[in-house]
Every structure is written in structure tokens, then in C-alpha cells.
Backbone as numpy.savetxt, mean C-alpha at the origin, in Angstrom:
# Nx Ny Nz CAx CAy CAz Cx Cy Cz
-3.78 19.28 9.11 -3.25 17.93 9.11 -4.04 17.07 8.13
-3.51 16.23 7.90 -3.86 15.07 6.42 -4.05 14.15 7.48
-5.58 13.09 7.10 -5.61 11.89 7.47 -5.10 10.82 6.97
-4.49 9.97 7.22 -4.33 9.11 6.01 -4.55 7.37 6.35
-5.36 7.03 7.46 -5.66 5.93 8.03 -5.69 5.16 7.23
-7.03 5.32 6.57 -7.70 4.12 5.68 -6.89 4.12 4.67
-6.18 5.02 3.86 -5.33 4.90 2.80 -4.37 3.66 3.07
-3.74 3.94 4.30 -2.47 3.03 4.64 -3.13 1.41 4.82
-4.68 1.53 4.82 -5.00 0.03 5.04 -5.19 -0.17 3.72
-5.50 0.40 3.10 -5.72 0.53 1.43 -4.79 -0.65 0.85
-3.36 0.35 1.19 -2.33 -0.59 0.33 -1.78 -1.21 1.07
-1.82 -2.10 2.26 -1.88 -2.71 3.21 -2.92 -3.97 2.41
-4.10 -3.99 2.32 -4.80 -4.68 2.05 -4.51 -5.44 0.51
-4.05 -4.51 -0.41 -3.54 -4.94 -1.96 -2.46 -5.24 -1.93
-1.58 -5.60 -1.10 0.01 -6.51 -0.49 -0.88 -7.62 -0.13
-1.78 -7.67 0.79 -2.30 -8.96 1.07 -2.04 -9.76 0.02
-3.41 -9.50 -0.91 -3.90 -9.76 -2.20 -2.70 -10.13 -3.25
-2.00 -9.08 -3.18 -0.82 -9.75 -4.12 -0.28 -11.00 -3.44
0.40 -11.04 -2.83 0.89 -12.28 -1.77 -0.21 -13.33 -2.10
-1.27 -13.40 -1.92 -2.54 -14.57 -1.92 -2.10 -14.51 -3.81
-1.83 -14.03 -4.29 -2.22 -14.38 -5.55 -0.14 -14.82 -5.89
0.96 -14.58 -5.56 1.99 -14.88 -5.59 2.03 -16.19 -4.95
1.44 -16.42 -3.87 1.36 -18.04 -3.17 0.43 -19.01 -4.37
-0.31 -18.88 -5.07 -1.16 -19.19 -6.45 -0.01 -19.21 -7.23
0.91 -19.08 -7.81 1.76 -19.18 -8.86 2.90 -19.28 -8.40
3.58 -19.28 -7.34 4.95 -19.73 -7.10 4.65 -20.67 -5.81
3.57 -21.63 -5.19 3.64 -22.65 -4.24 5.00 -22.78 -3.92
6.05 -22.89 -3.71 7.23 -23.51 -3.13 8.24 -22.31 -3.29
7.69 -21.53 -2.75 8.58 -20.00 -2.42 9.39 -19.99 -0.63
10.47 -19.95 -0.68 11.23 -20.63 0.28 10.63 -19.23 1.56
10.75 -19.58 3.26 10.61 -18.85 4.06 11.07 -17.31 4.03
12.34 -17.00 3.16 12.93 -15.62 3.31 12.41 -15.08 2.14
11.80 -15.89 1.00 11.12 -14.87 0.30 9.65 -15.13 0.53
8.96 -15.32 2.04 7.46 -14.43 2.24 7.89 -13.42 2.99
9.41 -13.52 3.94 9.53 -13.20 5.33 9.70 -11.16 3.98
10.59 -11.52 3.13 10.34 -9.99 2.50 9.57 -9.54 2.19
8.84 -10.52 1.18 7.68 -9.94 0.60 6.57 -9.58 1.73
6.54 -10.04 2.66 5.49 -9.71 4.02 5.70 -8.12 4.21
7.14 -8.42 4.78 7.37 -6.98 5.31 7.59 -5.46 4.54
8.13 -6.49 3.25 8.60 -5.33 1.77 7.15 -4.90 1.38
6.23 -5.37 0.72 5.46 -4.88 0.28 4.15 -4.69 1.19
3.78 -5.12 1.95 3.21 -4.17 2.85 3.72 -2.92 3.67
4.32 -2.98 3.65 5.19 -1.82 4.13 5.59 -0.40 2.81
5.76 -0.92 2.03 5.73 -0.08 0.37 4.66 -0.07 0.01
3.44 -1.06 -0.07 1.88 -0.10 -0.15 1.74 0.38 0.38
1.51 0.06 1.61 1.41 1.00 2.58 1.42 2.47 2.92
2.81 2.28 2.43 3.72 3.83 2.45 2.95 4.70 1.44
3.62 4.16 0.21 3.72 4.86 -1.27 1.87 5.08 -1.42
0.58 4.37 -0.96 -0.53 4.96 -1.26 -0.94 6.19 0.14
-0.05 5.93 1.18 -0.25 7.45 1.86 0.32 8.36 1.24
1.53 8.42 0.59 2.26 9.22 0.18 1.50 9.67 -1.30
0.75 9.18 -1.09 0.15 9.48 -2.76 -1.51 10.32 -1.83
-1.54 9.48 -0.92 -3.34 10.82 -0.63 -2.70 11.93 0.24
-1.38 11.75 0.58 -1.14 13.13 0.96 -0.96 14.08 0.04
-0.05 13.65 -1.22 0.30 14.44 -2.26 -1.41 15.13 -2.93
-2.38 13.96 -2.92 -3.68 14.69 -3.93 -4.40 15.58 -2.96
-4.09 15.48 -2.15 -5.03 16.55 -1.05 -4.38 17.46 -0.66
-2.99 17.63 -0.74 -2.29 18.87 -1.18 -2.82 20.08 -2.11
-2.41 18.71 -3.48 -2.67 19.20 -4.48 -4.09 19.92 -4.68
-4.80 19.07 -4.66 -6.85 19.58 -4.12 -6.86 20.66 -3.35
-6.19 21.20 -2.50 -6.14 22.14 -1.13 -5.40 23.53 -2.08
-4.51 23.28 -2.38 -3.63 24.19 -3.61 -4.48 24.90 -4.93
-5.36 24.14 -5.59 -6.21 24.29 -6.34 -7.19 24.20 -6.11
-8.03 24.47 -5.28 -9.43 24.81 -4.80 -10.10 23.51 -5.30
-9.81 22.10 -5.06 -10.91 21.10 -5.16 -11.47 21.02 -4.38
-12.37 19.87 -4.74 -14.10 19.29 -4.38 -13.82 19.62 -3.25
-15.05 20.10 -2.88 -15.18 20.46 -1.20 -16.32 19.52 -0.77
């Protein structure tokens, strides 16, 4: 089995960050576009950087990496 905890807080955490930095340049962004961007892109970092340490530790496991 693959862990992938901290990954998923990973890109969990860089949705934050984007958002804090999208509220910095668009101030007057109406309720339904945080209510997506909340759920859209934390939910798509989220995802897509587990889906990415599952794929390299595959890959690492397949090809005899770092142990």
C-alpha cells in the first residue's frame, strides 16, 4: 500500500496559498466564485499531487529506487 497523507495536505495547502494570493488581485470576486475555487481547487491539488506520489513510488518500486 502507498501512503499518501501528507501529499494530499501538500496540495491542499498550495490551494490555500493560491486563493490567499487570488483574494490579493481580484478583491471583489463574487460568493460562487470562492464557493468553486474552495472546493475546485483544493480538491484538484489535492487529488492530482496524490495521484502524482502514487505514480513516483510506483515508478521508484518498478525501478529499484532510493531505498
Amino acid at each position: 500500500t502507498v501512503q499518501v497523507a501528507g501529499e494530499e495536505q501538500l496540495g491542499t495547502g498550495f490551494a490555500f496559498l493560491e486563493s490567499l494570493y487570488y483574494l490579493q488581485v481580484n478583491p471583489d470576486a463574487t460568493l460562487w466564485a470562492w464557493i468553486v475555487r474552495g472546493f475546485g481547487t483544493a480538491i484538484m491539488h489535492g487529488s492530482v499531487t496524490a495521484i502524482t506520489a502514487v505514480a513516483a513510488k510506483q515508478l521508484s518500486d518498478r525501478h529499484g529506487g532510493v531505498s
